[in-house]
Amino acid sequence: MLPRNPYWLARSLAHGAAVAAGYAALGLSLLITFEVIARKLFNFSLQGVDEIGGYVLAIGVSFSFAYALLHRAHTRVDVLMARLPAVLQAPLNAAAMLMLAAFSLFMLWRAIETLHETLEFGSLASTPLQTPLWIPQSLWVIGLGVFALLTSLLALHALAQLVTGRVRALNRDYGPRSAQDELDEAQQDYGGSVSNTATPATQGGDAT
């Protein structure tokens, strides 16, 4: 969506958070598989897998918000947007980014308040694991913090594009994804996989 500078740090954080969320989901699936097999064959349970699953899902979602934003994967209702001229689309797209940034900051603020109360009272989960709630909540706050940082940077960038009259760039970077955008991305992915698969065979044919 944006050039490497000055947003490379936020982009790296978003991608790293998404990768971490993916590995956490993979680990959870392995844990659930072990739990099912242990219960079925050995009449044994780890106790608390459902609780851990809830933590992983909540933290994974917060860690994935920023990555989804970079790829414009958040749902937007664009029934009327596509029918408007570009000069009217630009302020609406900028306003959408500003409101998303405001909402992400609000979520981060409430999450920090929740974590502060948890630390103040030393809250524990009312489960067999008695998990100190500050542990999953801290990771949850970190994920929301990355999202809030990225949305704030992108909102400032969108506002700068609007003020300087870069309407086309603003609509390209922050407008809803069209069906053509998704088709182009799918074609690029398919073309890359085909070329990577065909390269060894092609090289082998040249060698003969």
PDB file of C-alpha atoms in Angstrom, residues 15-174:
ATOM      1  CA  HIS A  15       3.518  -8.619   9.444  1.00  0.00           C
ATOM      2  CA  GLY A  16       5.400  -9.948  12.457  1.00  0.00           C
ATOM      3  CA  ALA A  17       2.250  -9.815  14.575  1.00  0.00           C
ATOM      4  CA  ALA A  18       0.276 -11.681  11.915  1.00  0.00           C
ATOM      5  CA  VAL A  19       2.939 -14.392  11.705  1.00  0.00           C
ATOM      6  CA  ALA A  20       2.923 -14.731  15.497  1.00  0.00           C
ATOM      7  CA  ALA A  21      -0.870 -15.054  15.465  1.00  0.00           C
ATOM      8  CA  GLY A  22      -0.640 -17.737  12.797  1.00  0.00           C
ATOM      9  CA  TYR A  23       1.865 -19.797  14.774  1.00  0.00           C
ATOM     10  CA  ALA A  24      -0.274 -19.408  17.898  1.00  0.00           C
ATOM     11  CA  ALA A  25      -3.298 -20.735  16.008  1.00  0.00           C
ATOM     12  CA  LEU A  26      -1.198 -23.645  14.734  1.00  0.00           C
ATOM     13  CA  GLY A  27      -0.029 -24.423  18.254  1.00  0.00           C
ATOM     14  CA  LEU A  28      -3.611 -24.293  19.498  1.00  0.00           C
ATOM     15  CA  SER A  29      -4.740 -26.737  16.817  1.00  0.00           C
ATOM     16  CA  LEU A  30      -1.992 -29.170  17.850  1.00  0.00           C
ATOM     17  CA  LEU A  31      -2.965 -28.798  21.495  1.00  0.00           C
ATOM     18  CA  ILE A  32      -6.624 -29.482  20.707  1.00  0.00           C
ATOM     19  CA  THR A  33      -5.632 -32.523  18.644  1.00  0.00           C
ATOM     20  CA  PHE A  34      -3.609 -33.903  21.560  1.00  0.00           C
ATOM     21  CA  GLU A  35      -6.502 -33.209  23.938  1.00  0.00           C
ATOM     22  CA  VAL A  36      -8.965 -35.108  21.743  1.00  0.00           C
ATOM     23  CA  ILE A  37      -6.644 -38.105  21.347  1.00  0.00           C
ATOM     24  CA  ALA A  38      -5.810 -38.153  25.069  1.00  0.00           C
ATOM     25  CA  ARG A  39      -9.463 -38.124  26.049  1.00  0.00           C
ATOM     26  CA  LYS A  40     -10.434 -40.757  23.509  1.00  0.00           C
ATOM     27  CA  LEU A  41      -7.617 -43.246  24.024  1.00  0.00           C
ATOM     28  CA  PHE A  42      -6.226 -42.616  27.504  1.00  0.00           C
ATOM     29  CA  ASN A  43      -9.146 -41.048  29.394  1.00  0.00           C
ATOM     30  CA  PHE A  44      -6.894 -38.101  30.198  1.00  0.00           C
ATOM     31  CA  SER A  45      -7.455 -34.352  29.914  1.00  0.00           C
ATOM     32  CA  LEU A  46      -5.023 -31.468  30.119  1.00  0.00           C
ATOM     33  CA  GLN A  47      -7.673 -29.232  31.744  1.00  0.00           C
ATOM     34  CA  GLY A  48      -7.951 -25.687  30.470  1.00  0.00           C
ATOM     35  CA  VAL A  49      -7.498 -26.151  26.724  1.00  0.00           C
ATOM     36  CA  ASP A  50     -10.755 -24.312  26.099  1.00  0.00           C
ATOM     37  CA  GLU A  51      -9.512 -21.444  28.265  1.00  0.00           C
ATOM     38  CA  ILE A  52      -6.204 -21.284  26.408  1.00  0.00           C
ATOM     39  CA  GLY A  53      -8.111 -21.402  23.127  1.00  0.00           C
ATOM     40  CA  GLY A  54     -10.089 -18.332  24.126  1.00  0.00           C
ATOM     41  CA  TYR A  55      -6.898 -16.444  24.953  1.00  0.00           C
ATOM     42  CA  VAL A  56      -5.249 -17.469  21.681  1.00  0.00           C
ATOM     43  CA  LEU A  57      -8.247 -16.399  19.617  1.00  0.00           C
ATOM     44  CA  ALA A  58      -8.575 -13.022  21.352  1.00  0.00           C
ATOM     45  CA  ILE A  59      -4.856 -12.271  21.120  1.00  0.00           C
ATOM     46  CA  GLY A  60      -4.587 -13.622  17.572  1.00  0.00           C
ATOM     47  CA  VAL A  61      -7.427 -11.430  16.369  1.00  0.00           C
ATOM     48  CA  SER A  62      -5.889  -8.299  17.891  1.00  0.00           C
ATOM     49  CA  PHE A  63      -2.508  -9.206  16.370  1.00  0.00           C
ATOM     50  CA  SER A  64      -4.112  -9.649  12.940  1.00  0.00           C
ATOM     51  CA  PHE A  65      -5.978  -6.335  12.769  1.00  0.00           C
ATOM     52  CA  ALA A  66      -2.967  -4.406  11.477  1.00  0.00           C
ATOM     53  CA  TYR A  67      -2.108  -6.994   8.829  1.00  0.00           C
ATOM     54  CA  ALA A  68      -5.689  -6.968   7.557  1.00  0.00           C
ATOM     55  CA  LEU A  69      -5.544  -3.177   7.382  1.00  0.00           C
ATOM     56  CA  LEU A  70      -2.410  -3.232   5.247  1.00  0.00           C
ATOM     57  CA  HIS A  71      -4.143  -5.503   2.750  1.00  0.00           C
ATOM     58  CA  ARG A  72      -7.438  -3.589   2.903  1.00  0.00           C
ATOM     59  CA  ALA A  73      -9.176  -6.747   4.097  1.00  0.00           C
ATOM     60  CA  HIS A  74     -11.524  -5.049   6.562  1.00  0.00           C
ATOM     61  CA  THR A  75     -15.132  -5.014   5.393  1.00  0.00           C
ATOM     62  CA  ARG A  76     -16.391  -1.770   3.894  1.00  0.00           C
ATOM     63  CA  VAL A  77     -19.806  -1.148   2.367  1.00  0.00           C
ATOM     64  CA  ASP A  78     -19.016   0.445  -1.008  1.00  0.00           C
ATOM     65  CA  VAL A  79     -22.337   0.228  -2.852  1.00  0.00           C
ATOM     66  CA  LEU A  80     -22.460   3.997  -3.378  1.00  0.00           C
ATOM     67  CA  MET A  81     -18.721   4.707  -3.207  1.00  0.00           C
ATOM     68  CA  ALA A  82     -17.947   3.206  -6.610  1.00  0.00           C
ATOM     69  CA  ARG A  83     -20.609   5.404  -8.228  1.00  0.00           C
ATOM     70  CA  LEU A  84     -19.110   8.653  -6.969  1.00  0.00           C
ATOM     71  CA  PRO A  85     -16.481  10.661  -8.851  1.00  0.00           C
ATOM     72  CA  ALA A  86     -12.918  10.348  -7.622  1.00  0.00           C
ATOM     73  CA  VAL A  87     -12.912  13.871  -6.187  1.00  0.00           C
ATOM     74  CA  LEU A  88     -15.737  12.901  -3.823  1.00  0.00           C
ATOM     75  CA  GLN A  89     -14.333   9.482  -3.011  1.00  0.00           C
ATOM     76  CA  ALA A  90     -11.081  10.971  -1.689  1.00  0.00           C
ATOM     77  CA  PRO A  91     -12.483  12.847   1.346  1.00  0.00           C
ATOM     78  CA  LEU A  92     -14.691   9.871   2.222  1.00  0.00           C
ATOM     79  CA  ASN A  93     -11.724   7.495   2.126  1.00  0.00           C
ATOM     80  CA  ALA A  94      -9.689   9.888   4.266  1.00  0.00           C
ATOM     81  CA  ALA A  95     -12.579  10.225   6.712  1.00  0.00           C
ATOM     82  CA  ALA A  96     -12.847   6.431   6.893  1.00  0.00           C
ATOM     83  CA  MET A  97      -9.185   6.159   7.855  1.00  0.00           C
ATOM     84  CA  LEU A  98      -9.495   8.927  10.442  1.00  0.00           C
ATOM     85  CA  MET A  99     -12.515   7.256  12.049  1.00  0.00           C
ATOM     86  CA  LEU A 100     -10.763   3.889  12.043  1.00  0.00           C
ATOM     87  CA  ALA A 101      -7.749   5.466  13.735  1.00  0.00           C
ATOM     88  CA  ALA A 102     -10.000   7.076  16.346  1.00  0.00           C
ATOM     89  CA  PHE A 103     -11.758   3.763  16.981  1.00  0.00           C
ATOM     90  CA  SER A 104      -8.470   1.851  17.270  1.00  0.00           C
ATOM     91  CA  LEU A 105      -7.186   4.393  19.801  1.00  0.00           C
ATOM     92  CA  PHE A 106     -10.424   4.058  21.756  1.00  0.00           C
ATOM     93  CA  MET A 107     -10.054   0.256  21.808  1.00  0.00           C
ATOM     94  CA  LEU A 108      -6.439   0.601  22.964  1.00  0.00           C
ATOM     95  CA  TRP A 109      -7.441   3.020  25.729  1.00  0.00           C
ATOM     96  CA  ARG A 110     -10.157   0.701  27.042  1.00  0.00           C
ATOM     97  CA  ALA A 111      -7.816  -2.298  26.832  1.00  0.00           C
ATOM     98  CA  ILE A 112      -5.159  -0.445  28.845  1.00  0.00           C
ATOM     99  CA  GLU A 113      -7.776   0.499  31.441  1.00  0.00           C
ATOM    100  CA  THR A 114      -8.831  -3.157  31.697  1.00  0.00           C
ATOM    101  CA  LEU A 115      -5.220  -4.259  32.119  1.00  0.00           C
ATOM    102  CA  HIS A 116      -4.661  -1.598  34.763  1.00  0.00           C
ATOM    103  CA  GLU A 117      -7.638  -2.857  36.784  1.00  0.00           C
ATOM    104  CA  THR A 118      -6.409  -6.425  36.450  1.00  0.00           C
ATOM    105  CA  LEU A 119      -2.976  -5.478  37.789  1.00  0.00           C
ATOM    106  CA  GLU A 120      -4.495  -3.393  40.561  1.00  0.00           C
ATOM    107  CA  PHE A 121      -6.685  -6.202  41.884  1.00  0.00           C
ATOM    108  CA  GLY A 122      -4.432  -9.120  40.918  1.00  0.00           C
ATOM    109  CA  SER A 123      -7.307 -10.778  39.055  1.00  0.00           C
ATOM    110  CA  LEU A 124      -7.176 -14.480  38.289  1.00  0.00           C
ATOM    111  CA  ALA A 125      -9.288 -16.491  35.883  1.00  0.00           C
ATOM    112  CA  SER A 126     -12.129 -18.386  37.565  1.00  0.00           C
ATOM    113  CA  THR A 127     -10.989 -21.635  35.943  1.00  0.00           C
ATOM    114  CA  PRO A 128      -8.965 -24.677  36.996  1.00  0.00           C
ATOM    115  CA  LEU A 129      -5.803 -23.022  35.634  1.00  0.00           C
ATOM    116  CA  GLN A 130      -6.278 -19.874  37.749  1.00  0.00           C
ATOM    117  CA  THR A 131      -4.429 -17.932  35.034  1.00  0.00           C
ATOM    118  CA  PRO A 132      -3.196 -14.466  36.074  1.00  0.00           C
ATOM    119  CA  LEU A 133      -5.254 -12.381  33.655  1.00  0.00           C
ATOM    120  CA  TRP A 134      -2.540  -9.798  33.171  1.00  0.00           C
ATOM    121  CA  ILE A 135      -0.617 -12.282  30.998  1.00  0.00           C
ATOM    122  CA  PRO A 136      -3.156 -12.714  28.161  1.00  0.00           C
ATOM    123  CA  GLN A 137      -4.381  -9.150  28.551  1.00  0.00           C
ATOM    124  CA  SER A 138      -0.850  -7.766  28.113  1.00  0.00           C
ATOM    125  CA  LEU A 139      -0.487  -9.598  24.800  1.00  0.00           C
ATOM    126  CA  TRP A 140      -3.952  -8.414  23.805  1.00  0.00           C
ATOM    127  CA  VAL A 141      -2.939  -4.809  24.522  1.00  0.00           C
ATOM    128  CA  ILE A 142       0.247  -5.213  22.474  1.00  0.00           C
ATOM    129  CA  GLY A 143      -1.746  -6.393  19.459  1.00  0.00           C
ATOM    130  CA  LEU A 144      -4.163  -3.494  19.749  1.00  0.00           C
ATOM    131  CA  GLY A 145      -1.215  -1.139  20.212  1.00  0.00           C
ATOM    132  CA  VAL A 146       0.321  -2.206  16.895  1.00  0.00           C
ATOM    133  CA  PHE A 147      -3.052  -1.726  15.225  1.00  0.00           C
ATOM    134  CA  ALA A 148      -3.519   1.732  16.748  1.00  0.00           C
ATOM    135  CA  LEU A 149      -0.011   2.779  15.722  1.00  0.00           C
ATOM    136  CA  LEU A 150      -0.518   1.694  12.138  1.00  0.00           C
ATOM    137  CA  THR A 151      -3.979   3.229  11.782  1.00  0.00           C
ATOM    138  CA  SER A 152      -2.703   6.529  13.172  1.00  0.00           C
ATOM    139  CA  LEU A 153       0.197   6.620  10.712  1.00  0.00           C
ATOM    140  CA  LEU A 154      -2.026   5.721   7.780  1.00  0.00           C
ATOM    141  CA  ALA A 155      -4.651   8.259   8.805  1.00  0.00           C
ATOM    142  CA  LEU A 156      -2.001  10.998   8.826  1.00  0.00           C
ATOM    143  CA  HIS A 157      -0.750   9.821   5.449  1.00  0.00           C
ATOM    144  CA  ALA A 158      -4.270   9.834   3.989  1.00  0.00           C
ATOM    145  CA  LEU A 159      -4.898  13.300   5.394  1.00  0.00           C
ATOM    146  CA  ALA A 160      -1.645  14.560   3.869  1.00  0.00           C
ATOM    147  CA  GLN A 161      -2.642  13.154   0.480  1.00  0.00           C
ATOM    148  CA  LEU A 162      -6.025  14.856   0.730  1.00  0.00           C
ATOM    149  CA  VAL A 163      -4.561  18.234   1.674  1.00  0.00           C
ATOM    150  CA  THR A 164      -1.997  18.109  -1.148  1.00  0.00           C
ATOM    151  CA  GLY A 165      -4.610  17.095  -3.709  1.00  0.00           C
ATOM    152  CA  ARG A 166      -3.272  13.618  -4.495  1.00  0.00           C
ATOM    153  CA  VAL A 167      -6.757  12.292  -5.075  1.00  0.00           C
ATOM    154  CA  ARG A 168      -5.844   9.340  -7.265  1.00  0.00           C
ATOM    155  CA  ALA A 169      -3.142   8.105  -4.889  1.00  0.00           C
ATOM    156  CA  LEU A 170      -5.478   8.501  -1.911  1.00  0.00           C
ATOM    157  CA  ASN A 171      -8.236   6.470  -3.547  1.00  0.00           C
ATOM    158  CA  ARG A 172      -5.746   3.827  -4.658  1.00  0.00           C
ATOM    159  CA  ASP A 173      -4.192   3.436  -1.195  1.00  0.00           C
ATOM    160  CA  TYR A 174      -7.273   3.720   0.999  1.00  0.00           C
TER     161      TYR A 174
END
